[in-house]
Amino acid sequence: MARIMLEFYRSALRDERPRILGIITPAIDTKFYYDVSILKLEKLLDATVAGISSEMRDEVMALPDKPNELVIFYDPHLQMGKVDTPLLRQLRQIDPTMECFRKQFKGAKHVGHELGSCASDLVWRKALREMDDSDLIHVDDDDEDHPEQDPTIRAAKIQQRVRNTVKNWIFAMPNLDYTSRGYNVTPKLVKLVQILKACEPQGDGFRGIVFVQRRVVAHALLDILRVLSDYLVFLRPQQDLLEDFRIGSTNLLIATKFAEDLEVPACSCVIRFNIFESQVSYAYARARCRGGDSHLIHMAERGNDVHRRVLSDIAKLDKRMQKWVDSIVDSPESSAPPSSLSETPDPYRSDSDDEEDEGDAFVKDPTTSGRIHAYNATTVIYRFAASVNGNTDESLSSRPLFEFQQLRGYGSRNMHICTVILPPGSPIRTVSGPPYPTQSAARRAACLQACEELFYKGYLEYKLFPRPPPVTVRQQRESYVSPAMLEEVSDKDDDDAYLSKQKTSGTRSYPRRQPDFWVNSVGVFHGRLYPTAISIEGYDDPLSPHQPLLILTRLPLPPIESFKLFFTGVARNVHFQIGAPFDVSEEQLNLLHKYTLRVSRTVANKPFICKSDELVYFIAPLDSQWNSPDSSVHKWYLPDLASHIPWHLVASAAANWVVALNRDSVESLVEDIRDAVIQDRWVEFTRRYEAVAVRPDLNPLSKPDDSPREAHYENLVEYCKARRKGFEGLEDYDQPLIEVSRLPIVTNLLNPTSRPAAESKKNPAKCKFRHLIPELCCRLTLPASTLRMALLLPSITRRLDDILLVKELNAKFFDHCIAEHFLHAAISAPSASVEFDYERLELLGDAYLKYLSSIYLFVTNPTLHEGALHIARQRIISNRSLLKNADRSGLPQYIQSKPFTSKAWQPPNFRVFRPPRPIIPDEEYHDPDEDAQVVPNPDVSTNEPKQDHVLAAAADTPQAVTHTDRNSPSLNSNLTNNVQTTVKDKIPTSTIVSTCTRDRPMPISKKAKRTQDDINVQWLGDKGVADVAEAIIGAAYITAGREVALRVTKAMNIPVPHIDRWTDFARKTLAPPPDVSAPLKPGTVEHLEEAIGHSFKRPHLLAQALTHASIQGHETTCYERLEFIGDAILDFLVIRYIFNRDGQLSPGALTLLKGAMVSNSTLAAVCVYSGVHEHLIFESHSIASSIQAYSELLDSARKADEARAKIEGRLPGQYWVDIEQPKVLSDVLESVMGAIYVSDNFSPEGVEAFFDSVLKPFFDRHITLRTLSHHPTKILFELFQSRGCQEFLIDKHSDSETPGFVTLVCHDIILASAEDPTAQFAARKASFLALDALEGDVEFMSRTCSCRSINEAKKAAKKAATKNVPEFDEAEADLEMRIVEEMALGSDKVAGC
């Protein structure tokens, strides 16, 4: 009856269902009870039982109708690392590089881990069927292989050999007897078979689903179960054939996440073969069960921390989450989930090669390359709904998230339309999808449609997209491996094979990654553009306005945080405002294309070309009426930026690069030069000036007193006659002059040590102001305020690229768990010369990694002694290990190590136009030298005067016009016609040259090749890559603490596989029992608890921490193992403390402080200072005497130093450094910290209390930069050297009046000076004052010193040149290094227009 009602009655339209009357007659002497079973009958029959009160009905309906949830454990697969079968080994010999069957090799390995070696071979049997169905190229396999063989032939041979081998292979039957030698399956598969066997009594009433993670496992599991049909006779298994499952032809479905939310008949048993970290997945599994008489089984590995945590989270769902899960179970309409929904972007990944069909519709995020398909769109909508306004309204849980409408008229089948109803506050409330035969398919389509609308309207955050595929094809480490399993197979040979190819004296060549956003944007156009306004702090400054610009992208940019640009060391913030997308016409798009080219060519002074469909972004101006909106507006608010585009300015700049000045009157000229850029010649690429004022008091026959350029000439006209070739006079000698100033040049504004352009001393023409003759000038069509902003675009777009890379890295590696500004700093090398770098974070990450690995080894290796633990830790944290793991994950390509070179700026897909060679008669033609120099800029006239850019250049116009615009394929003729018409009367006929060309490209010079390699390749030191990995860990710790840092550590393949969370350490540790520890001295526990303000939960661990190895019978329970972890804990706490205390202190200074704080001499002094030494347990007279002597000397030194400090007016210093200390004192202090940590179940509370109450006061009093040593001058110089500074000195003066006067100078800035009767004490005083000044102004060195960036840029230029060019020209390299240095100093010699 149930099948009839479900499959026929309930599937019919409500109006077509017949009315049914049923009568229930209870037996005599029985009582009728209205319970859950009757309630189910009501739902089944779509009926109501009469005679039941509403109170009883409500009471029964309130009872949960949940399936019986069971957790069934299976034993770990102890042979996890040994899954190579004889077949797999033989096939690997045929295809050693896996170039033809990579997917099958990978799948066979995974199936072997999940199901065993028998199932692993079945992957190849399935591959054989696929090869038989495909058309393989037949080749003669008798020919010998050789390296130069055609790749197609070689691949065909491999495929043919693999096919023949698999075809002739005898496959083994599954053997489930673990006592047998032929046991070839995993305990997990055995347990699954046992579960299914237990369902046999259900007979025909059994209907079950097994959810697995990967489709390749589903195929193999199906084959195994079919082979076991004699044992499981009641099963009729099938994979993904839902229709057969609905009608009962099969009673067991093997499915992946693809089928989780589909309409599947309710089942008596749902088995989660793989535990998925997904609350949505859990809700779907619940929904597949048929109530209280069904079972939901979670298969968990015994001792697996990940499975324990996921199941624990399910058991701890709060009431709102439970209610939401019930809504999914009860109705396909569901409801909006609460904000506590925990769903990662990658809850679990199925085989993308199997399930993501490129032909299917999807929404692709341009930032991360993540894709939303129909099968995961519902989960994205759930996550979006949970994020809307935090979704804290209780009433939302009762509102449906989906509504369904049933349609007629589609043949014999009814169709369904689903409407997504998003919560209030969402920018889009309802979206309806197309009709589909089933509600689940309609819901998927509607969710995909909703995702598409949200994305294309700019509302779908990039963090909601599923995690994109990894950036490398190399096999990644398992993030978790059960401690009962063997370690992973050694990958040393694999790592060495990848690294050894590129090794060159500690540096390696890596590809330099470009953001995916621009690649994903090419060729994409849906008739609309996405505007982002760029403005700079103080852009409305009346003295130097910077009019905001628009960047118009083809796809929505993610939110961009503000960042700083540095103008002569003064920081100004650049702000981004995302606007509402708008539709554009073809005409507008054409204008924007030309305007973008105009701006780019003007900024770079290069003949850039780029097709419209290859532009990844367009540039547009904003009018002066636009103001940045208030930051307090709603987060979904997108201002209308399109209405503020001045299209008349866009059209003007698109048509002409310059126009003639309006000289009708002085007033018209004054108005024309307002916010104008003036050129003194009619060519596109030349020097430009800002118009300052019209000077009616001057004319061309005047000699301006404030212009030294004309000092040797009678007037400006005489200067033009002498310096201007072809100058024949003026039409008007009474016209007023224009006073102009030079435009700022394009420089690297990301470098905080950048300096203003140096003025030329040799050429007086480069003074600040000039006077130009209007008749010889023209006005740029870009306003001065717009061009000022455009000149910042090279630095802005470079930083934008970096930010996009950071977002991409965060998504692909770390699931967005690291704060982006910290991650940006972590991947920025000091050589990049930006405001931050990884050095400070690297110190923190290094300390954390030492801390983590020490605890990990201490817990997972309870029998190893201290020396063996040190060796094991080095294998994890060494630079070599970090390098290999970072390279395995693909991290180096994201590292930013090269400084931004403004001269090399080139927007994506732009190229410099190089005119073809002119035709040469055949009898005169010969091939040019392939190593020819770069062709001169075609826009500079060959007969232009060499001496200088003179005032007016009308006579030089023809060649530039002819060469530039008539030959440029990207600029249409209308771009130049107006300008040519304006000046045509001034062009002598003899100057027009032929543009006929031979179809032969211009040769590319070595320098151009090196420039291209410089863009795509970077050389990184091995230690630098390791430092970046540690810095990323440090960034993760600052973002969200030690748990997130552990996740990030695992994501970078650092091998800590036997742990999942920090809380697992307490459950896994094995500590010696109390009866084997040495007895403590009386009062020890009380004294230490009072000293640290924390009580010991396990006092016997304190006894172990205080026990020296000299105690007979307690050698194995002495403090050495606890000292091993205590050392790492102390290092981490010290680094974290000074990192937070001295927020801007340089890494070199932090290292000096850390070294002083954790030195053995300092820890010994703290041990005596805190009284811990009095409770040490030992049996050695020499130790007792040395401790006694040290304590006495220490007390005397302390008193003497305090007396000297009082006289010298300073704080007490490190009075203990010159006293030899017993090492046992420093060791026991660290072991006590280790004992506190283990006693507190690996919680940091106790050791933090010890640090705050004992160590911190001691460090604050005795260890700062000023008190770091008795030799402050040495410390100061070490601090300078750690920054790479080379321009510092001590200037000593001595005469009869001031015998000792010392000045400390750094980069021509006096840091401090002091006077004393002796020069030695004067130097000490000055050094103390300088250290104090540096502590007070922590950004002084970053703002002042650029020595390191200059030196590293020199080395990089020389290294790149020597490696990329076979015949290296030393002179050219020296020139390049001088250019690099000048650019770092902001010289106008290399960056001028």
PDB file of N, CA and C in Angstrom, residues 534-537 546 562-575 747-752 754 788-789 791-799 835 900:
ATOM      1  N   ILE A 534      38.434  54.646  -8.247  1.00  0.00           N
ATOM      2  CA  ILE A 534      39.714  54.732  -7.557  1.00  0.00           C
ATOM      3  C   ILE A 534      39.956  56.192  -7.204  1.00  0.00           C
ATOM      4  N   SER A 535      40.113  56.451  -5.936  1.00  0.00           N
ATOM      5  CA  SER A 535      40.396  57.807  -5.483  1.00  0.00           C
ATOM      6  C   SER A 535      41.527  57.765  -4.481  1.00  0.00           C
ATOM      7  N   ILE A 536      42.202  58.888  -4.361  1.00  0.00           N
ATOM      8  CA  ILE A 536      43.320  58.983  -3.430  1.00  0.00           C
ATOM      9  C   ILE A 536      42.980  59.988  -2.354  1.00  0.00           C
ATOM     10  N   GLU A 537      43.433  59.714  -1.174  1.00  0.00           N
ATOM     11  CA  GLU A 537      43.167  60.585  -0.041  1.00  0.00           C
ATOM     12  C   GLU A 537      43.626  62.009  -0.350  1.00  0.00           C
ATOM     13  N   HIS A 546      43.635  65.409  -7.816  1.00  0.00           N
ATOM     14  CA  HIS A 546      43.711  64.119  -8.496  1.00  0.00           C
ATOM     15  C   HIS A 546      42.287  63.639  -8.710  1.00  0.00           C
ATOM     16  N   SER A 562      41.693  49.478   1.140  1.00  0.00           N
ATOM     17  CA  SER A 562      42.550  50.629   0.865  1.00  0.00           C
ATOM     18  C   SER A 562      44.007  50.274   1.131  1.00  0.00           C
ATOM     19  N   PHE A 563      44.899  50.919   0.411  1.00  0.00           N
ATOM     20  CA  PHE A 563      46.327  50.742   0.655  1.00  0.00           C
ATOM     21  C   PHE A 563      47.026  52.075   0.478  1.00  0.00           C
ATOM     22  N   LYS A 564      48.312  52.103   0.769  1.00  0.00           N
ATOM     23  CA  LYS A 564      49.054  53.350   0.801  1.00  0.00           C
ATOM     24  C   LYS A 564      49.961  53.497  -0.409  1.00  0.00           C
ATOM     25  N   LEU A 565      50.048  54.718  -0.904  1.00  0.00           N
ATOM     26  CA  LEU A 565      51.097  55.127  -1.825  1.00  0.00           C
ATOM     27  C   LEU A 565      51.964  56.148  -1.093  1.00  0.00           C
ATOM     28  N   PHE A 566      53.235  56.185  -1.466  1.00  0.00           N
ATOM     29  CA  PHE A 566      54.187  57.020  -0.737  1.00  0.00           C
ATOM     30  C   PHE A 566      54.732  58.107  -1.656  1.00  0.00           C
ATOM     31  N   PHE A 567      54.472  59.339  -1.269  1.00  0.00           N
ATOM     32  CA  PHE A 567      54.946  60.504  -1.999  1.00  0.00           C
ATOM     33  C   PHE A 567      56.044  61.162  -1.168  1.00  0.00           C
ATOM     34  N   THR A 568      57.289  60.891  -1.547  1.00  0.00           N
ATOM     35  CA  THR A 568      58.446  61.392  -0.807  1.00  0.00           C
ATOM     36  C   THR A 568      58.325  61.016   0.669  1.00  0.00           C
ATOM     37  N   GLY A 569      57.958  59.753   0.907  1.00  0.00           N
ATOM     38  CA  GLY A 569      57.853  59.257   2.260  1.00  0.00           C
ATOM     39  C   GLY A 569      56.543  59.552   2.948  1.00  0.00           C
ATOM     40  N   VAL A 570      55.697  60.403   2.375  1.00  0.00           N
ATOM     41  CA  VAL A 570      54.403  60.738   2.963  1.00  0.00           C
ATOM     42  C   VAL A 570      53.353  59.791   2.384  1.00  0.00           C
ATOM     43  N   ALA A 571      52.667  59.073   3.265  1.00  0.00           N
ATOM     44  CA  ALA A 571      51.703  58.068   2.819  1.00  0.00           C
ATOM     45  C   ALA A 571      50.343  58.697   2.590  1.00  0.00           C
ATOM     46  N   ARG A 572      49.707  58.301   1.493  1.00  0.00           N
ATOM     47  CA  ARG A 572      48.333  58.703   1.196  1.00  0.00           C
ATOM     48  C   ARG A 572      47.568  57.457   0.777  1.00  0.00           C
ATOM     49  N   ASN A 573      46.371  57.307   1.320  1.00  0.00           N
ATOM     50  CA  ASN A 573      45.581  56.100   1.083  1.00  0.00           C
ATOM     51  C   ASN A 573      44.865  56.161  -0.256  1.00  0.00           C
ATOM     52  N   VAL A 574      44.856  55.032  -0.924  1.00  0.00           N
ATOM     53  CA  VAL A 574      44.090  54.844  -2.154  1.00  0.00           C
ATOM     54  C   VAL A 574      42.843  54.048  -1.801  1.00  0.00           C
ATOM     55  N   HIS A 575      41.684  54.573  -2.174  1.00  0.00           N
ATOM     56  CA  HIS A 575      40.410  53.948  -1.828  1.00  0.00           C
ATOM     57  C   HIS A 575      39.734  53.396  -3.084  1.00  0.00           C
ATOM     58  N   THR A 747      56.758  56.996 -11.152  1.00  0.00           N
ATOM     59  CA  THR A 747      57.738  56.359 -10.287  1.00  0.00           C
ATOM     60  C   THR A 747      57.067  55.258  -9.489  1.00  0.00           C
ATOM     61  N   ASN A 748      57.882  54.507  -8.784  1.00  0.00           N
ATOM     62  CA  ASN A 748      57.390  53.456  -7.904  1.00  0.00           C
ATOM     63  C   ASN A 748      56.926  54.097  -6.599  1.00  0.00           C
ATOM     64  N   LEU A 749      55.632  54.211  -6.427  1.00  0.00           N
ATOM     65  CA  LEU A 749      55.073  54.824  -5.228  1.00  0.00           C
ATOM     66  C   LEU A 749      54.717  53.797  -4.155  1.00  0.00           C
ATOM     67  N   LEU A 750      55.085  52.542  -4.388  1.00  0.00           N
ATOM     68  CA  LEU A 750      54.852  51.504  -3.387  1.00  0.00           C
ATOM     69  C   LEU A 750      56.015  51.384  -2.412  1.00  0.00           C
ATOM     70  N   ASN A 751      57.119  51.995  -2.758  1.00  0.00           N
ATOM     71  CA  ASN A 751      58.319  51.932  -1.924  1.00  0.00           C
ATOM     72  C   ASN A 751      58.302  53.083  -0.930  1.00  0.00           C
ATOM     73  N   PRO A 752      58.221  52.800   0.368  1.00  0.00           N
ATOM     74  CA  PRO A 752      58.167  53.899   1.345  1.00  0.00           C
ATOM     75  C   PRO A 752      59.434  54.730   1.413  1.00  0.00           C
ATOM     76  N   SER A 754      61.002  55.779  -1.295  1.00  0.00           N
ATOM     77  CA  SER A 754      61.163  56.489  -2.561  1.00  0.00           C
ATOM     78  C   SER A 754      61.413  57.968  -2.298  1.00  0.00           C
ATOM     79  N   ARG A 788      47.155  63.437 -13.575  1.00  0.00           N
ATOM     80  CA  ARG A 788      47.866  63.213 -12.312  1.00  0.00           C
ATOM     81  C   ARG A 788      47.451  61.879 -11.693  1.00  0.00           C
ATOM     82  N   MET A 789      46.141  61.616 -11.724  1.00  0.00           N
ATOM     83  CA  MET A 789      45.659  60.342 -11.185  1.00  0.00           C
ATOM     84  C   MET A 789      46.104  59.174 -12.053  1.00  0.00           C
ATOM     85  N   LEU A 791      48.802  58.926 -13.707  1.00  0.00           N
ATOM     86  CA  LEU A 791      50.217  58.637 -13.476  1.00  0.00           C
ATOM     87  C   LEU A 791      50.436  57.756 -12.253  1.00  0.00           C
ATOM     88  N   LEU A 792      49.409  57.618 -11.413  1.00  0.00           N
ATOM     89  CA  LEU A 792      49.493  56.718 -10.269  1.00  0.00           C
ATOM     90  C   LEU A 792      49.072  55.296 -10.632  1.00  0.00           C
ATOM     91  N   LEU A 793      48.458  55.126 -11.808  1.00  0.00           N
ATOM     92  CA  LEU A 793      47.919  53.818 -12.185  1.00  0.00           C
ATOM     93  C   LEU A 793      48.965  52.701 -12.209  1.00  0.00           C
ATOM     94  N   PRO A 794      50.197  52.941 -12.684  1.00  0.00           N
ATOM     95  CA  PRO A 794      51.168  51.839 -12.633  1.00  0.00           C
ATOM     96  C   PRO A 794      51.344  51.268 -11.235  1.00  0.00           C
ATOM     97  N   SER A 795      51.505  52.132 -10.248  1.00  0.00           N
ATOM     98  CA  SER A 795      51.661  51.635  -8.871  1.00  0.00           C
ATOM     99  C   SER A 795      50.368  51.023  -8.353  1.00  0.00           C
ATOM    100  N   ILE A 796      49.235  51.636  -8.698  1.00  0.00           N
ATOM    101  CA  ILE A 796      47.948  51.120  -8.207  1.00  0.00           C
ATOM    102  C   ILE A 796      47.647  49.751  -8.798  1.00  0.00           C
ATOM    103  N   THR A 797      47.832  49.604 -10.112  1.00  0.00           N
ATOM    104  CA  THR A 797      47.513  48.318 -10.736  1.00  0.00           C
ATOM    105  C   THR A 797      48.477  47.228 -10.303  1.00  0.00           C
ATOM    106  N   ARG A 798      49.741  47.589 -10.027  1.00  0.00           N
ATOM    107  CA  ARG A 798      50.670  46.584  -9.509  1.00  0.00           C
ATOM    108  C   ARG A 798      50.201  46.087  -8.138  1.00  0.00           C
ATOM    109  N   ARG A 799      49.806  46.998  -7.259  1.00  0.00           N
ATOM    110  CA  ARG A 799      49.314  46.562  -5.964  1.00  0.00           C
ATOM    111  C   ARG A 799      47.999  45.807  -6.109  1.00  0.00           C
ATOM    112  N   GLU A 835      55.982  48.403   1.688  1.00  0.00           N
ATOM    113  CA  GLU A 835      55.896  48.896   3.065  1.00  0.00           C
ATOM    114  C   GLU A 835      55.953  47.788   4.091  1.00  0.00           C
ATOM    115  N   PHE A 900      58.799  46.749  -7.917  1.00  0.00           N
ATOM    116  CA  PHE A 900      58.039  47.267  -9.051  1.00  0.00           C
ATOM    117  C   PHE A 900      58.891  48.264  -9.829  1.00  0.00           C
TER     118      PHE A 900
END
